[in-house]
Short mmCIF file of C-alpha atoms and ligand atoms in Angstrom, two decimals:
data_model
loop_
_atom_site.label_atom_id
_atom_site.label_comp_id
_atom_site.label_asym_id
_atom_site.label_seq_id
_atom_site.Cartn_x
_atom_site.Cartn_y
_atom_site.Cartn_z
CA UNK A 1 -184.04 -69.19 -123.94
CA UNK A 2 -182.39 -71.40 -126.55
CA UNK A 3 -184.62 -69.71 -129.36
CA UNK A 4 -184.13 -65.99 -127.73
CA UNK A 5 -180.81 -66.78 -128.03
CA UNK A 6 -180.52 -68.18 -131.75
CA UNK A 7 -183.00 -65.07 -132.64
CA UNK A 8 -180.34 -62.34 -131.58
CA UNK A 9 -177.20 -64.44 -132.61
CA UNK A 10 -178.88 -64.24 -136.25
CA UNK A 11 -179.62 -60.20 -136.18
CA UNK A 12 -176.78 -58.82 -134.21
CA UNK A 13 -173.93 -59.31 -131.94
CA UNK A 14 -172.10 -56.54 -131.69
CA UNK A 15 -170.05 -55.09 -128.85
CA UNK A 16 -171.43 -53.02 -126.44
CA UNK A 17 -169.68 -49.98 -127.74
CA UNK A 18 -173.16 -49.69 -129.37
CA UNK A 19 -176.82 -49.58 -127.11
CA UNK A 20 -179.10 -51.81 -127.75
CA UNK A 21 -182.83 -52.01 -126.88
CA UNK A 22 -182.23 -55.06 -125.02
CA UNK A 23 -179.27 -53.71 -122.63
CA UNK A 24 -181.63 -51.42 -121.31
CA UNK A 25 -184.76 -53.20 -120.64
CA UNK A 26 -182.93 -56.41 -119.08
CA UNK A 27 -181.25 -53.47 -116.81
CA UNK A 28 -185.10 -51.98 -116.19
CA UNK A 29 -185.62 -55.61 -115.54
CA UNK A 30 -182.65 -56.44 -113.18
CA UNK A 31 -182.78 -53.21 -111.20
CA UNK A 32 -186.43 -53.67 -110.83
CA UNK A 33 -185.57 -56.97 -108.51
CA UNK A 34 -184.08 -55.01 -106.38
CA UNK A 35 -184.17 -52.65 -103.72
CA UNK A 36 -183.09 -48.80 -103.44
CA UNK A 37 -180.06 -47.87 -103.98
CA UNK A 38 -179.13 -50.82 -105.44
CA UNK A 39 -179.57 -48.97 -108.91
CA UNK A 40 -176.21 -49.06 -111.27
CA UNK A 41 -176.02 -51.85 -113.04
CA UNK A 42 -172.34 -53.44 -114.86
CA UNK A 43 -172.81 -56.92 -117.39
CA UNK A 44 -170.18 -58.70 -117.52
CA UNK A 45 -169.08 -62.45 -118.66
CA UNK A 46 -168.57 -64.20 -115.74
CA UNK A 47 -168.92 -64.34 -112.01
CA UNK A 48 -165.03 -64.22 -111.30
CA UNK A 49 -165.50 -60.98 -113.80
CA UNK A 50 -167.98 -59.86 -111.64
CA UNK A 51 -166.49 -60.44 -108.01
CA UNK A 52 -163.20 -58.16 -109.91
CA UNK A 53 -165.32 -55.71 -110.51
CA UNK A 54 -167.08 -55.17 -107.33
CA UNK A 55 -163.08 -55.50 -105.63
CA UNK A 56 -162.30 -52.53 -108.17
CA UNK A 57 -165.35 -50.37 -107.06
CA UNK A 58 -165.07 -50.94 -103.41
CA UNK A 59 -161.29 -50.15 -103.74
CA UNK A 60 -161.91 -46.89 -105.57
CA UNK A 61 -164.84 -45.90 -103.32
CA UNK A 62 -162.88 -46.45 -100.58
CA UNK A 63 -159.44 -45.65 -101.39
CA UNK A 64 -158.24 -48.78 -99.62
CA UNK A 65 -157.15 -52.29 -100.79
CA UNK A 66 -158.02 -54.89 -97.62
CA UNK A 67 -160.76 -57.25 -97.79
CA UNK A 68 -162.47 -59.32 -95.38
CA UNK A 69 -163.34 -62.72 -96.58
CA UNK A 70 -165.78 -66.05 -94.77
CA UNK A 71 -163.38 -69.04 -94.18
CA UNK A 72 -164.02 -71.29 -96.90
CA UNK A 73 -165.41 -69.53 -99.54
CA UNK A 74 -164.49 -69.51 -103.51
CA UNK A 75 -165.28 -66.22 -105.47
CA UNK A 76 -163.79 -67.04 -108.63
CA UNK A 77 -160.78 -67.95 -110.46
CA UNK A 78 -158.69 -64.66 -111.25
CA UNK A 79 -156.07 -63.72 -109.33
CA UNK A 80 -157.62 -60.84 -107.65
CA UNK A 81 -160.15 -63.38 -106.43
CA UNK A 82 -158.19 -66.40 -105.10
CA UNK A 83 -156.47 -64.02 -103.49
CA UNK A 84 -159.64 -63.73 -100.72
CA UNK A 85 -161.16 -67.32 -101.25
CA UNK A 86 -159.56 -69.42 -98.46
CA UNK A 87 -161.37 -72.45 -100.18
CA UNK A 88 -158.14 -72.00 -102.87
CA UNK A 89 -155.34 -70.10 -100.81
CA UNK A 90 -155.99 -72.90 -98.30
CA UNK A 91 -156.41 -75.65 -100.09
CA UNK A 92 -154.30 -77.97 -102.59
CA UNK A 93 -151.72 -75.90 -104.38
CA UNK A 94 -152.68 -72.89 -102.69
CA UNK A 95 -150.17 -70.72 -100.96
CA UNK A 96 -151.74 -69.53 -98.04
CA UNK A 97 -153.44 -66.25 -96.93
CA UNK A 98 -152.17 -63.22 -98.42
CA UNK A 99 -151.20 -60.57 -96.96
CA UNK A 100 -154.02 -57.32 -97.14
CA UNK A 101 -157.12 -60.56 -96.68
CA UNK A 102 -158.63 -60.98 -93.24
CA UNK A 103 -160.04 -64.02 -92.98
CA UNK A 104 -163.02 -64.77 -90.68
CA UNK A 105 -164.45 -68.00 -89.31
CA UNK A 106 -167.74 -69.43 -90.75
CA UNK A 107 -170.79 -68.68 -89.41
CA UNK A 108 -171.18 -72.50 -88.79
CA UNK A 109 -173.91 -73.53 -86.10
CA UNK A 110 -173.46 -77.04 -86.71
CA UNK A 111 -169.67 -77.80 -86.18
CA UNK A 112 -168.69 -73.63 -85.13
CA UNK A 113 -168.24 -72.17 -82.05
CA UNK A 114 -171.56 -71.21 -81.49
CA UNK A 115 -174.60 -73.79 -82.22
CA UNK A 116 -178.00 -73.88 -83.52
CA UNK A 117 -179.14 -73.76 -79.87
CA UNK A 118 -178.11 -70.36 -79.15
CA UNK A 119 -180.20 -67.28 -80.54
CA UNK A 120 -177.58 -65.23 -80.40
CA UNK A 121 -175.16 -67.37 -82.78
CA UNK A 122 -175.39 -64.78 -85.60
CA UNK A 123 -174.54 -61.54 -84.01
CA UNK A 124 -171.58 -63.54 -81.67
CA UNK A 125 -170.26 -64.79 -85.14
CA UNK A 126 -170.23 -61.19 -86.67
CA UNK A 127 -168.01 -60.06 -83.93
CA UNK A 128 -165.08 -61.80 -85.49
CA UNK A 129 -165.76 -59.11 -89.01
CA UNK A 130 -165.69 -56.08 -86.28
CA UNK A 131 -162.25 -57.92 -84.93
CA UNK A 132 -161.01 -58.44 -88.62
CA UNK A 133 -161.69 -55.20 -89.29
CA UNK A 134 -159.86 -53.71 -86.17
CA UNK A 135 -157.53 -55.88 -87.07
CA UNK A 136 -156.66 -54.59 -90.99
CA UNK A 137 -156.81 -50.63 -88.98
CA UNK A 138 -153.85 -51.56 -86.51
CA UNK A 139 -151.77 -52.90 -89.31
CA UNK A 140 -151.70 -49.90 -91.22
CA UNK A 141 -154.25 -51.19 -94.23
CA UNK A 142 -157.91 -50.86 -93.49
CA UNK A 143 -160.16 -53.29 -95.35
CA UNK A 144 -162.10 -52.07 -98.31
CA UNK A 145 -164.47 -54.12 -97.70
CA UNK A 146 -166.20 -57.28 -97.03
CA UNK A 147 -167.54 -60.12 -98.72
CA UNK A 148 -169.27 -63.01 -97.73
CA UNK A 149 -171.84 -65.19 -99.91
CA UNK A 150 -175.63 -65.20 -98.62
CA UNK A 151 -175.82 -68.98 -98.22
CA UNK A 152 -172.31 -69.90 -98.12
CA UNK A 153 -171.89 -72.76 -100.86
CA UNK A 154 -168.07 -74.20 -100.86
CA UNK A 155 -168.04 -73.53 -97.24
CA UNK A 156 -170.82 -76.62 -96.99
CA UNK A 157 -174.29 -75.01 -97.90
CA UNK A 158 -174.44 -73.27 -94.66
CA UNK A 159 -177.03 -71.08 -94.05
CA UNK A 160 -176.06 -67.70 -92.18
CA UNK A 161 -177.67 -67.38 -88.70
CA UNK A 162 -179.94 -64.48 -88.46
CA UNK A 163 -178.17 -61.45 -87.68
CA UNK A 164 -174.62 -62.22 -89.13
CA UNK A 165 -175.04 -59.88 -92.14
CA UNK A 166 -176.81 -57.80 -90.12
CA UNK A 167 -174.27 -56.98 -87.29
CA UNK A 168 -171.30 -57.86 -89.90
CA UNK A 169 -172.54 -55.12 -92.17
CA UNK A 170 -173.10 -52.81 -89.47
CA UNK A 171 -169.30 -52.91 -88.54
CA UNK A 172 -167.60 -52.80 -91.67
CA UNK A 173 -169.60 -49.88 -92.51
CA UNK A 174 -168.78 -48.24 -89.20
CA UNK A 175 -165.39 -49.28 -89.86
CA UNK A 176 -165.48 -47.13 -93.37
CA UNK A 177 -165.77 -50.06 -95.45
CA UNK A 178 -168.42 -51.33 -98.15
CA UNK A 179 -170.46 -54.73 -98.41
CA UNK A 180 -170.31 -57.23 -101.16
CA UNK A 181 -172.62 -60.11 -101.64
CA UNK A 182 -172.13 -62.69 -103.74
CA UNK A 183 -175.01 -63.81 -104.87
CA UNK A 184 -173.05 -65.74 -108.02
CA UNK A 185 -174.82 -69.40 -106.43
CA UNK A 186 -177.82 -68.20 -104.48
CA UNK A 187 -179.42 -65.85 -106.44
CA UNK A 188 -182.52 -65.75 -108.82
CA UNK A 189 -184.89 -66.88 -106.48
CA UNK A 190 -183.40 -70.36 -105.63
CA UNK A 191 -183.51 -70.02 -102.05
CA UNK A 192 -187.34 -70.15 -102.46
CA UNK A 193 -188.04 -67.42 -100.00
CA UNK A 194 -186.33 -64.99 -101.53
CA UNK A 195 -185.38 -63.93 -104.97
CA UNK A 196 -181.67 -62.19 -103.34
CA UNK A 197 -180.91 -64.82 -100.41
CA UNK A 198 -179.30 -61.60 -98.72
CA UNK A 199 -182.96 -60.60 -98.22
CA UNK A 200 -183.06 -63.73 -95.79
CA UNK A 201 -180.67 -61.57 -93.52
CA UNK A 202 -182.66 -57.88 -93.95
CA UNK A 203 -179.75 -56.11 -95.32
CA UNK A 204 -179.18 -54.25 -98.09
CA UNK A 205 -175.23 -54.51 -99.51
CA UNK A 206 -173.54 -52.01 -101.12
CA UNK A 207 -172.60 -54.16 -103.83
CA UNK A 208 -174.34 -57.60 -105.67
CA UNK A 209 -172.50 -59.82 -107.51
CA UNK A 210 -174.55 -62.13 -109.76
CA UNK A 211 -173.39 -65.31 -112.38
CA UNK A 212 -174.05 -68.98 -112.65
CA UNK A 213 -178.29 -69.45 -113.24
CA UNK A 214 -178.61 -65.67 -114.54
CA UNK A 215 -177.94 -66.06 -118.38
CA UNK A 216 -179.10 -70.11 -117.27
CA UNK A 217 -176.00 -71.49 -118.72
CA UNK A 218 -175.01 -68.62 -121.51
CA UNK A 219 -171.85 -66.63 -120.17
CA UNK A 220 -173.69 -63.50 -118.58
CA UNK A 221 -172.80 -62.13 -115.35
CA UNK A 222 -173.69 -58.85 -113.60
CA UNK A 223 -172.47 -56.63 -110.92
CA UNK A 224 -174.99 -53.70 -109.20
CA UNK A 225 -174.29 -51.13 -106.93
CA UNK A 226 -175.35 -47.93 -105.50
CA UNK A 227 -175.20 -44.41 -107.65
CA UNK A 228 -172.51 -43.31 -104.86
CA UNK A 229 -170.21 -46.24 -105.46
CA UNK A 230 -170.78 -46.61 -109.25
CA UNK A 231 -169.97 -42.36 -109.33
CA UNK A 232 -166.72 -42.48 -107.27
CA UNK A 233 -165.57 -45.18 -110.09
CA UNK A 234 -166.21 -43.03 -112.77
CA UNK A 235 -163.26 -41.34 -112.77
CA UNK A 236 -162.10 -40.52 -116.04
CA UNK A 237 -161.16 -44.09 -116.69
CA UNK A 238 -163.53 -45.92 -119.23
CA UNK A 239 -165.06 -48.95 -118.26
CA UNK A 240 -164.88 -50.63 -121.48
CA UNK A 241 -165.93 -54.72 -121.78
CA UNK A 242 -166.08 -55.70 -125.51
CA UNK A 243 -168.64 -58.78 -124.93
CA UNK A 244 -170.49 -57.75 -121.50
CA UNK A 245 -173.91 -57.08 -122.12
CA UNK A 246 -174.26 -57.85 -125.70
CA UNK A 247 -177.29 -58.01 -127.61
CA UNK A 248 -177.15 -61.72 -127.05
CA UNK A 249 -176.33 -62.05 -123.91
CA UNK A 250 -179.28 -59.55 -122.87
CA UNK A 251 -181.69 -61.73 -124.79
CA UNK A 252 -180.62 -64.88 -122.75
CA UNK A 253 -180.82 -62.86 -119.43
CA UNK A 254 -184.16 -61.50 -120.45
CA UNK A 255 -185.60 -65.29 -121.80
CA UNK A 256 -184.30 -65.95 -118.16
CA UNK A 257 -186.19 -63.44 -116.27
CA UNK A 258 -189.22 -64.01 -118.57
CA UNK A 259 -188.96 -68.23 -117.60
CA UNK A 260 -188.32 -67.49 -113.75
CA UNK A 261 -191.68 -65.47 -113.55
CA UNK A 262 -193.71 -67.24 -115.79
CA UNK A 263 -193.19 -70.84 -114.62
CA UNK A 264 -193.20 -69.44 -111.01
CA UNK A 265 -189.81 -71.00 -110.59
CA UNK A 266 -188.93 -69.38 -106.82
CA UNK A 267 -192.34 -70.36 -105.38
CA UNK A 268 -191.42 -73.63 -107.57
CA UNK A 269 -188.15 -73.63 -105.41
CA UNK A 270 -189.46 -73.11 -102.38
CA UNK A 271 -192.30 -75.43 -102.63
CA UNK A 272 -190.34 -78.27 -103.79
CA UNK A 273 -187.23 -77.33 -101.05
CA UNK A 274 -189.35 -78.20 -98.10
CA UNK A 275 -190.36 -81.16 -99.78
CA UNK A 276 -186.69 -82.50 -99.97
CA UNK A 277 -185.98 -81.19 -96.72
CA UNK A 278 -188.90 -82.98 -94.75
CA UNK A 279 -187.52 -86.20 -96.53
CA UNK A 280 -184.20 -85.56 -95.91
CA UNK A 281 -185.02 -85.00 -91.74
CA UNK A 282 -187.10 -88.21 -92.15
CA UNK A 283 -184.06 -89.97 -93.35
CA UNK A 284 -181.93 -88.36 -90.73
CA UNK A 285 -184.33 -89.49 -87.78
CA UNK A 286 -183.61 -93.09 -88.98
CA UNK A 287 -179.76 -92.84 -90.18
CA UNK A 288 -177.40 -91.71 -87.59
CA UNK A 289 -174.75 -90.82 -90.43
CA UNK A 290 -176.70 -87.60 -91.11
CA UNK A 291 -175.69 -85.63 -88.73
CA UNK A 292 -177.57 -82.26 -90.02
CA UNK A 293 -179.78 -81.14 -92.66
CA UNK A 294 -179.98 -77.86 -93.44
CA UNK A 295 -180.50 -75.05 -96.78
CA UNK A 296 -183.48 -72.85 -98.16
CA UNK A 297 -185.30 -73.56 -101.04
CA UNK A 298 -183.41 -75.90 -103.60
CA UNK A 299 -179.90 -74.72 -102.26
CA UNK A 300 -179.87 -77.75 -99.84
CA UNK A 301 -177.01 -79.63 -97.56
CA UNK A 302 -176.64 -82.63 -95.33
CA UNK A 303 -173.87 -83.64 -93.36
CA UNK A 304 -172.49 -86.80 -92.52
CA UNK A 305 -170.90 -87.53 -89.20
CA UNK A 306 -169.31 -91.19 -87.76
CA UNK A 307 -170.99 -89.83 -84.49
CA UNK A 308 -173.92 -87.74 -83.93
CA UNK A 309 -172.72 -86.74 -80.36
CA UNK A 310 -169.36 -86.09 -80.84
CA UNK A 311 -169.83 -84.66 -84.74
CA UNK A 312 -167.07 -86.75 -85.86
CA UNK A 313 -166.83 -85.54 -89.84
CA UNK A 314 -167.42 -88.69 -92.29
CA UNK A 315 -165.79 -87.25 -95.74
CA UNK A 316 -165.32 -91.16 -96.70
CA UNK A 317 -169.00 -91.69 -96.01
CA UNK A 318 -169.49 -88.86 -97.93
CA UNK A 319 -167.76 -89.90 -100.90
CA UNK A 320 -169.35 -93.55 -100.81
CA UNK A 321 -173.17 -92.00 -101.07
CA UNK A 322 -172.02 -89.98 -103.72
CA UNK A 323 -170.53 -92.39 -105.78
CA UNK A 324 -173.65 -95.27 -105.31
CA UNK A 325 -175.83 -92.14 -106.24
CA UNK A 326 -174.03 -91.55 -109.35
CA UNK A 327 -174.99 -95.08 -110.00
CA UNK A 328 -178.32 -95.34 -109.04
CA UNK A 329 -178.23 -92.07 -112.46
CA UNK A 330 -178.73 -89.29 -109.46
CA UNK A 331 -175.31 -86.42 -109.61
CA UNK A 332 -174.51 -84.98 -105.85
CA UNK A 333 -171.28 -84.02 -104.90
CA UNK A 334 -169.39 -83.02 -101.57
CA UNK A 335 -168.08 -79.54 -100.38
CA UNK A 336 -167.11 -78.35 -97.22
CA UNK A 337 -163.78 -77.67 -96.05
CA UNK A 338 -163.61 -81.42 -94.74
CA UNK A 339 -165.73 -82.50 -97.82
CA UNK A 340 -168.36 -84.22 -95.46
CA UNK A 341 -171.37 -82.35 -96.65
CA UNK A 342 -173.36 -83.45 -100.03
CA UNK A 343 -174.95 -80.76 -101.74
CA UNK A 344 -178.43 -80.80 -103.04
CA UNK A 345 -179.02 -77.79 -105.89
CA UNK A 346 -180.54 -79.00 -108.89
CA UNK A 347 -182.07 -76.48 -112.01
CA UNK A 348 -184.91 -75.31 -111.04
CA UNK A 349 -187.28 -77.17 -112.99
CA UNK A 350 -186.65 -79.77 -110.36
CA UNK A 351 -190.13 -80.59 -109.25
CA UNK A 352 -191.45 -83.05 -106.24
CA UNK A 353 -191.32 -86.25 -108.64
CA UNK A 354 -187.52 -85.54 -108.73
CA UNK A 355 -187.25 -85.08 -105.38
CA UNK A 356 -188.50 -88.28 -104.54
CA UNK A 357 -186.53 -89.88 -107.04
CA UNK A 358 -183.50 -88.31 -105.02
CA UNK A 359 -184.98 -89.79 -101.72
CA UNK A 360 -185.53 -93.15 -102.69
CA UNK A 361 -181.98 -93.56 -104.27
CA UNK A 362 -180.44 -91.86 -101.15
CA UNK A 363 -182.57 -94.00 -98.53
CA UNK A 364 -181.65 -97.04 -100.60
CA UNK A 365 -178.09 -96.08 -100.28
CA UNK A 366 -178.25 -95.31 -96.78
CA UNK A 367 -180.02 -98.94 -95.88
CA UNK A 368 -176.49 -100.26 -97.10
CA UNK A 369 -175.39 -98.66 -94.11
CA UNK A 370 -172.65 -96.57 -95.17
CA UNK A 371 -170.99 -96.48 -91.44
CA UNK A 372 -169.54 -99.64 -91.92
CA UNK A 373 -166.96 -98.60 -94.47
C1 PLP B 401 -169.81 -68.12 -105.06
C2 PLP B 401 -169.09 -68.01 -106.37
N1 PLP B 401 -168.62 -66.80 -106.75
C3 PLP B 401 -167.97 -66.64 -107.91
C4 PLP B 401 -167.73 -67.73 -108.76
C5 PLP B 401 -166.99 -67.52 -110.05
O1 PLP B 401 -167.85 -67.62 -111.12
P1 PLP B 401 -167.32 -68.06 -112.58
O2 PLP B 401 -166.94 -69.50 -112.50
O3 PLP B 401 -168.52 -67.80 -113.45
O4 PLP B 401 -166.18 -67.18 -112.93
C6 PLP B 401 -168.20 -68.98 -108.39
C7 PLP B 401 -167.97 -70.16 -109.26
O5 PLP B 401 -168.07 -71.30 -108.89
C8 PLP B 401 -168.89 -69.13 -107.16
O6 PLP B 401 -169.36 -70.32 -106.76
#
């Protein structure tokens, strides 16, 4: 990518007032990824760009301004954004939930109100998107729209039960709203399974926001939508974004696309995922601090607990592994509302070798018996 980059840099990098052959085959490439009528495609610079744009196309589709947002989730940085990521309003400095967000509870089967145990956990959690969106009607201000990451990632790497998107989809439509997925984290095939984790739930959203591992560290960002959605925004008022999509950009996202398939990095992901997950579960049988393991492909969690039974959150525990890790030269960090989950997503290139690297420092670590701090 490096060189595909430092190619393009040298022959051009002008705005995208001007098209270039590489906007439109990385578009043929992106749209090719995914399904009908997920067709339109917008580059942009960043995911926060991104997640703005989608909130400006489901507002002008929709002719509303409400959004429904997961508990716990981040979707960028501007204000349009921290305006429906609890993870800021609700957390240090933040000022609480605005009005015109409805915010729903995580679908969390570990500590939530429905568990692993119970099939139904997905479609009983989706109820509360049907209630947020009754909710938005009877105040006067029905919700544009919802958004929800596939895996969520600040919330604590939990994955959705099956059916959530499903039945939470299903209402908002109903309820005359549209569905945006941030896939800014969990895209580009690191959920192993998947290339789109929102394929994990069979649904299709209305919207895709992409970032973080698509231009694999160069700013490149993209948002895609439906010919319907993308039409009712093209209203006279130019879309105009001097550096989105430029020639180099284009090359890095195409280098990208070209790497991902040609070092099979998803089956790479997925391979190497259940790898880290059977030696994380071995760990857990032995070390009653880890409460749950859990993730898809290299997008991976565990959480620690002072007490399996009662699910006691251990955020200091937390923060002890990942220190000693950073010493034993291995980088985790915590997330989760309560900051008692480490996450686990590494580049891709992250093969089994690495992994058991990773489990030997962390069952090291964990022989200290962190519980005792
Ligand atoms: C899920 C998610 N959405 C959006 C963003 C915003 O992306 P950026 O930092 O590229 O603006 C982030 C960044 O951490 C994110 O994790």
């Amino acid at each position: 990518m490096t060189a595909a980059v430092a190619r393009q840099a040298a022959v051009l990098a002008t705005n995208t007032r001007y098209l270039h052959d590489h906007l439109a085959r990385y578009i043929e490439r992106l749209t090719a990824k995914l399904p009908p009528p997920l067709s339109v495609v917008y580059l942009v610079n960043s995911g926060s760009e991104a997640n703005d744009l989608a909130l400006r196309l489901a507002r002008r589709f929709t002719g509303r301004e409400s959004m429904i947002a997961v508990d716990g989730a981040y979707h960028g940085h501007l204000t349009s954004l921290i305006a429906i990521s609890p993870y800021k309003f609700n957390g240090r400095g933040g000022r609480g939930c605005p009005s015109g967000t409805y915010v729903v509870p995580m679908p969390d089967t570990y500590q939530g109100a429905f568990r692993a145990d119970d099939p139904e956990a997905g479609p009983k959690y989706a109820r509360s998107v049907a209630e947020a969106a009754a909710r938005a009607e009877a105040d006067g201000r029905p919700a544009a729209g919802f958004i929800a990451e596939s895996i969520l990632s600040c919330g604590g790497q939990i994955v959705l039960p099956p059916g959530f998107l499903r039945e939470a989809y299903r209402s908002v439509r109903a309820a005359g709203g549209v569905c945006i997925a941030d896939e800014v984290q969990v895209g580009f095939g690191r959920t192993g399974s998947a290339f789109w984790a929102f394929e994990t739930q069979g649904v299709v959203p209305d919207i895709v926001t992409m970032g973080k591992p698509i231009g694999n560290g160069f700013p490149l960002a993209a948002v895609v939508t439906t010919r319907e959605i993308a039409g009712a925004f093209a209203d006279g008022m130019e879309y105009f974004n001097t550096y989105g999509g430029n020639p180099v950009a284009c090359a890095a996202g195409l280098a990208v696309l070209d790497v991902l398939e040609s070092e099979g990095l998803q089956e790479k992901a997925r391979a190497t995922g259940e790898h880290l997950l059977a030696g994380l579960r071995r760990l857990a049988g032995a070390h009653p601090v880890i409460g749950d393991v859990r993730g898809l492909g290299l997008f991976l969690g565990f959480e620690l607990v002072l007490d399996r039974a009662a699910r006691t959150r251990a955020p200091l525990q937390a923060a002890y592994i990942a220190e000693r890790m950073r010493e034993e030269g291995v980088l985790v960090s915590t997330d989760g509302p309560f900051r008692n989950v480490i996450k686990i997503k590494p580049p891709l290139a992250f093969g089994p070798a690495d992994a058991d690297l990773f489990l030997n420092a962390l069952e090291r670590i964990l022989s200290e018996d962190p519980l005792r701090i």
